[in-house]
Amino acid sequence: MSDENPDENLDKNTLSNENSDTEEKIIVDEVKVATKANSNSKIHGPSIVYGGTITAVIVLIFSFGGEFTQPVEKEIIEEPIIKEDRNEQLTLDTFFANASPALGNPNAPLVLIEFGDYQCHFCNVYFQDTEHKIIKNYVDTGKVKILFKDFTIIGPDSVSASHIAHCAGEQGKFWEYHNILYNNWNGENNGWASKQNLLKFANEIDLDMEKLIECDNENRYRTTIDSSNNDARVLGLTGTPAFYVISDNDIQRLFGAQKYETFEEVFESMLKN
């Protein structure tokens, strides 16, 4: 698989938060975040909102003539972090640069971009409960292609995991390594994503270990990871996972480990427009 450029039909002009032609529609919901006790998993502090109730942005629609006309109330689970002031302009490169190789049809009408952290509890919830259904029903059918972007907010092991995933991409196995990471997820900052374990996972999918270790030792993708983290901050993201669905004339954002039906609703609405 290879990295994909955004569709040529998308407007290349800078998208500014002050652009008067852009409507922003924000749906706010009061939600409760419940934590599950798990003796084998440690949830990092930023993953949980104590006190039970938070105000969460569910869907933010940047509308370029199109409109998501029937938003519904959605459960959300999000990892808040300190929000930073941002003065940088928003461009299409903010979405498409510093990303993984694309998974799916290069000419798919929709692009799903995930900002995630391999140690993130709720990223793993999304992977286990939702991503496989999206791949089966939308990626394998040529309707959606997926890009993954790093937002490594939990700890050093998050960066290590992301870096080796990019190195695996040099051997055409980014997504295979991406999958094995989440299939071995076991908490946050507890050592499951140590360098030793990361190399063991790589060996399990028959990567050329000499080339992989050379790539990792040279930190070839550290700038890519840092730049992706900055893209997330430019977008104003406050946690993981966060998703953008992009078509020729519309961009929609979803927060948290949303159910499959939420993605399905957004996909179907955008495919009709």
mmCIF file of C-alpha atoms in Angstrom:
data_model
loop_
_atom_site.group_PDB
_atom_site.id
_atom_site.type_symbol
_atom_site.label_atom_id
_atom_site.label_comp_id
_atom_site.label_asym_id
_atom_site.label_seq_id
_atom_site.Cartn_x
_atom_site.Cartn_y
_atom_site.Cartn_z
ATOM 1 C CA MET A 1 0.000 0.000 0.000
ATOM 2 C CA SER A 2 1.178 3.550 -0.607
ATOM 3 C CA ASP A 3 0.466 6.986 0.817
ATOM 4 C CA GLU A 4 -2.394 8.745 -0.949
ATOM 5 C CA ASN A 5 -2.697 12.425 -1.769
ATOM 6 C CA PRO A 6 -6.088 14.110 -1.189
ATOM 7 C CA ASP A 7 -8.514 14.044 -4.113
ATOM 8 C CA GLU A 8 -7.653 16.559 -6.776
ATOM 9 C CA ASN A 9 -11.162 17.997 -6.678
ATOM 10 C CA LEU A 10 -10.753 19.262 -3.125
ATOM 11 C CA ASP A 11 -10.168 22.993 -2.861
ATOM 12 C CA LYS A 12 -6.455 23.571 -2.282
ATOM 13 C CA ASN A 13 -7.002 26.984 -0.768
ATOM 14 C CA THR A 14 -6.293 27.518 2.911
ATOM 15 C CA LEU A 15 -9.193 26.691 5.200
ATOM 16 C CA SER A 16 -9.300 29.377 7.883
ATOM 17 C CA ASN A 17 -11.254 29.368 11.089
ATOM 18 C CA GLU A 18 -12.261 32.910 10.108
ATOM 19 C CA ASN A 19 -13.537 31.954 6.659
ATOM 20 C CA SER A 20 -17.002 33.468 6.443
ATOM 21 C CA ASP A 21 -18.074 30.875 3.860
ATOM 22 C CA THR A 22 -17.550 28.036 6.316
ATOM 23 C CA GLU A 23 -20.364 27.129 8.661
ATOM 24 C CA GLU A 24 -19.510 25.368 11.883
ATOM 25 C CA LYS A 25 -22.240 23.400 13.560
ATOM 26 C CA ILE A 26 -21.550 22.041 16.989
ATOM 27 C CA ILE A 27 -23.729 19.543 18.744
ATOM 28 C CA VAL A 28 -23.055 19.374 22.472
ATOM 29 C CA ASP A 29 -24.146 16.503 24.664
ATOM 30 C CA GLU A 30 -23.907 15.788 28.389
ATOM 31 C CA VAL A 31 -22.394 12.351 28.767
ATOM 32 C CA LYS A 32 -21.211 10.102 31.527
ATOM 33 C CA VAL A 33 -17.934 8.246 31.339
ATOM 34 C CA ALA A 34 -17.916 5.005 33.275
ATOM 35 C CA THR A 35 -14.672 3.170 33.944
ATOM 36 C CA LYS A 36 -14.380 -0.607 34.006
ATOM 37 C CA ALA A 37 -12.246 -2.301 36.609
ATOM 38 C CA ASN A 38 -9.586 -4.440 35.001
ATOM 39 C CA SER A 39 -6.855 -6.029 37.074
ATOM 40 C CA ASN A 40 -4.584 -6.449 34.039
ATOM 41 C CA SER A 41 -4.994 -2.966 32.580
ATOM 42 C CA LYS A 42 -3.970 0.439 33.826
ATOM 43 C CA ILE A 43 -5.818 3.451 32.485
ATOM 44 C CA HIS A 44 -3.657 6.570 32.234
ATOM 45 C CA GLY A 45 -4.935 9.614 34.106
ATOM 46 C CA PRO A 46 -5.904 11.698 31.031
ATOM 47 C CA SER A 47 -8.139 8.847 29.812
ATOM 48 C CA ILE A 48 -10.710 9.252 32.547
ATOM 49 C CA VAL A 49 -12.856 12.230 33.474
ATOM 50 C CA TYR A 50 -13.573 11.973 37.181
ATOM 51 C CA GLY A 51 -16.819 13.316 38.578
ATOM 52 C CA GLY A 52 -18.827 11.372 36.034
ATOM 53 C CA THR A 53 -20.307 14.064 33.804
ATOM 54 C CA ILE A 54 -18.547 16.063 31.079
ATOM 55 C CA THR A 55 -19.685 18.341 28.329
ATOM 56 C CA ALA A 56 -18.429 16.862 25.079
ATOM 57 C CA VAL A 57 -18.447 18.033 21.508
ATOM 58 C CA ILE A 58 -19.986 15.189 19.560
ATOM 59 C CA VAL A 59 -19.789 16.182 15.912
ATOM 60 C CA LEU A 60 -18.314 19.298 14.343
ATOM 61 C CA ILE A 61 -19.275 19.811 10.725
ATOM 62 C CA PHE A 62 -17.247 22.036 8.424
ATOM 63 C CA SER A 63 -19.876 22.493 5.729
ATOM 64 C CA PHE A 64 -18.919 23.470 2.214
ATOM 65 C CA GLY A 65 -22.390 23.617 0.757
ATOM 66 C CA GLY A 66 -23.357 20.215 2.178
ATOM 67 C CA GLU A 67 -25.081 19.564 5.465
ATOM 68 C CA PHE A 68 -25.540 16.691 7.897
ATOM 69 C CA THR A 69 -29.250 17.160 8.398
ATOM 70 C CA GLN A 70 -30.150 14.528 10.984
ATOM 71 C CA PRO A 71 -27.560 14.416 13.750
ATOM 72 C CA VAL A 72 -28.437 12.110 16.619
ATOM 73 C CA GLU A 73 -27.380 11.980 20.247
ATOM 74 C CA LYS A 74 -24.219 9.917 20.520
ATOM 75 C CA GLU A 75 -22.326 8.370 23.407
ATOM 76 C CA ILE A 76 -18.751 9.585 23.542
ATOM 77 C CA ILE A 77 -15.647 8.542 25.404
ATOM 78 C CA GLU A 78 -12.732 10.929 25.113
ATOM 79 C CA GLU A 79 -9.316 11.503 26.619
ATOM 80 C CA PRO A 80 -9.011 15.158 27.574
ATOM 81 C CA ILE A 81 -5.632 16.849 27.718
ATOM 82 C CA ILE A 82 -4.590 20.459 28.213
ATOM 83 C CA LYS A 83 -5.897 22.476 25.293
ATOM 84 C CA GLU A 84 -3.308 24.703 23.664
ATOM 85 C CA ASP A 85 -3.829 28.067 22.029
ATOM 86 C CA ARG A 86 -3.392 27.795 18.261
ATOM 87 C CA ASN A 87 -2.792 30.523 15.725
ATOM 88 C CA GLU A 88 -1.710 28.398 12.765
ATOM 89 C CA GLN A 89 -3.855 28.184 9.661
ATOM 90 C CA LEU A 90 -5.780 25.056 8.817
ATOM 91 C CA THR A 91 -4.969 23.530 5.411
ATOM 92 C CA LEU A 92 -5.573 20.187 3.723
ATOM 93 C CA ASP A 93 -2.024 19.170 4.614
ATOM 94 C CA THR A 94 -3.113 19.336 8.248
ATOM 95 C CA PHE A 95 -5.323 16.337 7.498
ATOM 96 C CA PHE A 96 -3.333 14.402 4.906
ATOM 97 C CA ALA A 97 0.356 15.013 5.645
ATOM 98 C CA ASN A 98 2.349 12.967 8.172
ATOM 99 C CA ALA A 99 -0.068 10.056 7.892
ATOM 100 C CA SER A 100 0.122 6.314 7.401
ATOM 101 C CA PRO A 101 -0.149 4.578 4.044
ATOM 102 C CA ALA A 102 -3.776 4.517 2.931
ATOM 103 C CA LEU A 103 -5.859 1.434 3.581
ATOM 104 C CA GLY A 104 -8.381 0.833 0.791
ATOM 105 C CA ASN A 105 -9.294 2.026 -2.674
ATOM 106 C CA PRO A 106 -7.090 5.000 -3.672
ATOM 107 C CA ASN A 107 -10.092 6.508 -5.465
ATOM 108 C CA ALA A 108 -12.605 5.971 -2.653
ATOM 109 C CA PRO A 109 -15.102 8.856 -2.423
ATOM 110 C CA LEU A 110 -14.595 9.185 1.356
ATOM 111 C CA VAL A 111 -11.461 9.356 3.489
ATOM 112 C CA LEU A 112 -11.577 8.420 7.177
ATOM 113 C CA ILE A 113 -8.689 9.887 9.161
ATOM 114 C CA GLU A 114 -8.068 8.696 12.712
ATOM 115 C CA PHE A 115 -5.860 10.552 15.184
ATOM 116 C CA GLY A 116 -4.843 7.904 17.726
ATOM 117 C CA ASP A 117 -2.354 6.677 20.315
ATOM 118 C CA TYR A 118 -1.479 2.982 20.457
ATOM 119 C CA GLN A 119 -1.628 3.006 24.274
ATOM 120 C CA CYS A 120 -5.020 4.752 24.332
ATOM 121 C CA HIS A 121 -7.744 2.675 25.998
ATOM 122 C CA PHE A 122 -10.573 4.092 23.909
ATOM 123 C CA CYS A 123 -8.585 3.806 20.667
ATOM 124 C CA ASN A 124 -8.419 0.104 21.422
ATOM 125 C CA VAL A 125 -12.165 0.041 22.138
ATOM 126 C CA TYR A 126 -12.764 1.578 18.698
ATOM 127 C CA PHE A 127 -10.366 -0.900 17.054
ATOM 128 C CA GLN A 128 -11.957 -3.939 18.682
ATOM 129 C CA ASP A 129 -15.617 -2.919 18.396
ATOM 130 C CA THR A 130 -15.929 -0.744 15.299
ATOM 131 C CA GLU A 131 -12.990 -0.614 12.890
ATOM 132 C CA HIS A 132 -13.394 -4.159 11.570
ATOM 133 C CA LYS A 133 -17.006 -3.461 10.601
ATOM 134 C CA ILE A 134 -15.994 -0.257 8.811
ATOM 135 C CA ILE A 135 -13.324 -2.153 6.878
ATOM 136 C CA LYS A 136 -15.720 -4.930 5.903
ATOM 137 C CA ASN A 137 -18.629 -2.711 4.849
ATOM 138 C CA TYR A 138 -16.926 0.420 3.519
ATOM 139 C CA VAL A 139 -13.195 -0.113 2.889
ATOM 140 C CA ASP A 140 -13.441 -3.525 1.237
ATOM 141 C CA THR A 141 -16.324 -2.241 -0.906
ATOM 142 C CA GLY A 142 -14.277 0.709 -2.175
ATOM 143 C CA LYS A 143 -16.339 3.460 -0.527
ATOM 144 C CA VAL A 144 -13.864 4.577 2.160
ATOM 145 C CA LYS A 145 -10.109 4.623 2.550
ATOM 146 C CA ILE A 146 -8.473 5.031 5.964
ATOM 147 C CA LEU A 147 -5.465 7.019 7.131
ATOM 148 C CA PHE A 148 -3.997 6.845 10.644
ATOM 149 C CA LYS A 149 -2.263 9.837 12.201
ATOM 150 C CA ASP A 150 -0.305 9.822 15.440
ATOM 151 C CA PHE A 151 -1.401 11.826 18.465
ATOM 152 C CA THR A 152 0.984 10.382 21.052
ATOM 153 C CA ILE A 153 -0.313 11.940 24.269
ATOM 154 C CA ILE A 154 0.085 9.123 26.792
ATOM 155 C CA GLY A 155 3.785 8.374 27.163
ATOM 156 C CA PRO A 156 7.146 7.450 25.600
ATOM 157 C CA ASP A 157 5.978 3.943 24.693
ATOM 158 C CA SER A 158 3.283 5.533 22.519
ATOM 159 C CA VAL A 159 5.986 7.238 20.464
ATOM 160 C CA SER A 160 8.026 4.021 20.247
ATOM 161 C CA ALA A 161 5.005 2.068 19.009
ATOM 162 C CA SER A 162 4.171 4.703 16.404
ATOM 163 C CA HIS A 163 7.755 4.836 15.198
ATOM 164 C CA ILE A 164 8.076 1.097 14.645
ATOM 165 C CA ALA A 165 4.691 1.085 12.899
ATOM 166 C CA HIS A 166 6.064 3.612 10.405
ATOM 167 C CA CYS A 167 9.222 1.512 10.000
ATOM 168 C CA ALA A 168 7.013 -1.515 9.327
ATOM 169 C CA GLY A 169 5.367 0.593 6.634
ATOM 170 C CA GLU A 170 8.687 0.626 4.755
ATOM 171 C CA GLN A 171 8.192 -3.120 4.335
ATOM 172 C CA GLY A 172 4.556 -2.763 3.298
ATOM 173 C CA LYS A 173 3.217 -3.893 6.664
ATOM 174 C CA PHE A 174 2.080 -0.722 8.417
ATOM 175 C CA TRP A 175 -1.501 -1.907 8.819
ATOM 176 C CA GLU A 176 -0.496 -5.426 9.807
ATOM 177 C CA TYR A 177 1.699 -3.983 12.552
ATOM 178 C CA HIS A 178 -1.010 -1.471 13.495
ATOM 179 C CA ASN A 179 -3.372 -4.403 14.033
ATOM 180 C CA ILE A 180 -0.954 -6.490 16.084
ATOM 181 C CA LEU A 181 -0.351 -3.536 18.398
ATOM 182 C CA TYR A 182 -4.009 -3.167 19.256
ATOM 183 C CA ASN A 183 -4.493 -6.923 19.468
ATOM 184 C CA ASN A 184 -1.800 -6.916 22.174
ATOM 185 C CA TRP A 185 -3.030 -3.806 23.983
ATOM 186 C CA ASN A 186 -2.917 -4.259 27.753
ATOM 187 C CA GLY A 187 -3.166 -0.843 29.379
ATOM 188 C CA GLU A 188 -1.315 2.453 29.460
ATOM 189 C CA ASN A 189 2.282 3.033 30.565
ATOM 190 C CA ASN A 190 2.613 -0.454 32.046
ATOM 191 C CA GLY A 191 5.278 -1.903 29.736
ATOM 192 C CA TRP A 192 3.282 -3.904 27.196
ATOM 193 C CA ALA A 193 4.567 -1.533 24.479
ATOM 194 C CA SER A 194 8.187 -1.688 25.613
ATOM 195 C CA LYS A 195 10.829 -1.763 22.908
ATOM 196 C CA GLN A 196 11.426 -5.451 23.581
ATOM 197 C CA ASN A 197 7.749 -6.277 23.075
ATOM 198 C CA LEU A 198 7.450 -4.043 20.030
ATOM 199 C CA LEU A 199 10.277 -5.947 18.346
ATOM 200 C CA LYS A 200 8.684 -9.253 19.341
ATOM 201 C CA PHE A 201 5.432 -8.199 17.643
ATOM 202 C CA ALA A 202 7.407 -7.237 14.537
ATOM 203 C CA ASN A 203 9.031 -10.651 14.430
ATOM 204 C CA GLU A 204 5.614 -12.320 14.678
ATOM 205 C CA ILE A 205 4.555 -10.764 11.363
ATOM 206 C CA ASP A 206 7.826 -11.720 9.653
ATOM 207 C CA LEU A 207 9.315 -8.279 9.264
ATOM 208 C CA ASP A 208 12.969 -8.034 8.256
ATOM 209 C CA MET A 209 14.283 -7.323 11.748
ATOM 210 C CA GLU A 210 17.673 -5.989 10.646
ATOM 211 C CA LYS A 211 16.042 -3.360 8.422
ATOM 212 C CA LEU A 212 13.420 -2.560 11.038
ATOM 213 C CA ILE A 213 15.947 -2.022 13.825
ATOM 214 C CA GLU A 214 18.101 0.122 11.543
ATOM 215 C CA CYS A 215 15.084 2.284 10.721
ATOM 216 C CA ASP A 216 14.154 2.584 14.384
ATOM 217 C CA ASN A 217 17.671 3.397 15.548
ATOM 218 C CA GLU A 218 17.918 6.172 12.967
ATOM 219 C CA ASN A 219 14.644 7.749 14.192
ATOM 220 C CA ARG A 220 13.573 8.128 10.569
ATOM 221 C CA TYR A 221 9.966 8.919 11.429
ATOM 222 C CA ARG A 222 10.337 10.981 14.589
ATOM 223 C CA THR A 223 9.755 14.185 12.621
ATOM 224 C CA THR A 224 6.664 12.631 11.024
ATOM 225 C CA ILE A 225 5.263 11.758 14.460
ATOM 226 C CA ASP A 226 6.053 15.188 15.909
ATOM 227 C CA SER A 227 4.466 16.882 12.903
ATOM 228 C CA SER A 228 1.337 14.732 13.182
ATOM 229 C CA ASN A 229 1.066 15.660 16.855
ATOM 230 C CA ASN A 230 1.265 19.301 15.837
ATOM 231 C CA ASP A 231 -1.434 18.759 13.191
ATOM 232 C CA ALA A 232 -3.708 17.447 15.947
ATOM 233 C CA ARG A 233 -3.063 20.546 18.022
ATOM 234 C CA VAL A 234 -3.689 22.838 15.065
ATOM 235 C CA LEU A 235 -7.046 21.114 14.677
ATOM 236 C CA GLY A 236 -7.769 21.822 18.316
ATOM 237 C CA LEU A 237 -7.979 18.160 19.304
ATOM 238 C CA THR A 238 -8.097 17.470 23.027
ATOM 239 C CA GLY A 239 -7.859 13.695 23.120
ATOM 240 C CA THR A 240 -7.903 10.375 21.312
ATOM 241 C CA PRO A 241 -9.387 8.889 19.279
ATOM 242 C CA ALA A 242 -10.631 11.645 16.994
ATOM 243 C CA PHE A 243 -11.859 11.133 13.451
ATOM 244 C CA TYR A 244 -12.382 13.184 10.293
ATOM 245 C CA VAL A 245 -14.485 12.015 7.369
ATOM 246 C CA ILE A 246 -13.619 13.922 4.195
ATOM 247 C CA SER A 247 -15.320 14.034 0.800
ATOM 248 C CA ASP A 248 -14.944 16.386 -2.141
ATOM 249 C CA ASN A 249 -17.130 19.028 -0.505
ATOM 250 C CA ASP A 250 -17.525 18.182 3.167
ATOM 251 C CA ILE A 251 -15.523 17.480 6.317
ATOM 252 C CA GLN A 252 -17.119 15.976 9.413
ATOM 253 C CA ARG A 253 -15.484 15.271 12.754
ATOM 254 C CA LEU A 254 -16.333 12.670 15.378
ATOM 255 C CA PHE A 255 -14.841 12.283 18.850
ATOM 256 C CA GLY A 256 -14.276 9.183 20.897
ATOM 257 C CA ALA A 257 -14.981 5.471 20.611
ATOM 258 C CA GLN A 258 -18.186 5.930 18.667
ATOM 259 C CA LYS A 259 -20.355 2.974 17.784
ATOM 260 C CA TYR A 260 -20.294 1.580 14.255
ATOM 261 C CA GLU A 261 -23.788 2.952 13.613
ATOM 262 C CA THR A 262 -22.523 6.491 14.156
ATOM 263 C CA PHE A 263 -19.896 6.109 11.425
ATOM 264 C CA GLU A 264 -22.416 4.387 9.189
ATOM 265 C CA GLU A 265 -24.810 7.314 9.508
ATOM 266 C CA VAL A 266 -22.110 9.836 8.625
ATOM 267 C CA PHE A 267 -20.796 7.755 5.709
ATOM 268 C CA GLU A 268 -24.240 7.239 4.209
ATOM 269 C CA SER A 269 -25.138 10.912 4.543
ATOM 270 C CA MET A 270 -21.933 12.037 2.843
ATOM 271 C CA LEU A 271 -22.119 9.415 0.093
ATOM 272 C CA LYS A 272 -25.528 10.766 -0.897
ATOM 273 C CA ASN A 273 -24.199 14.315 -1.310
#
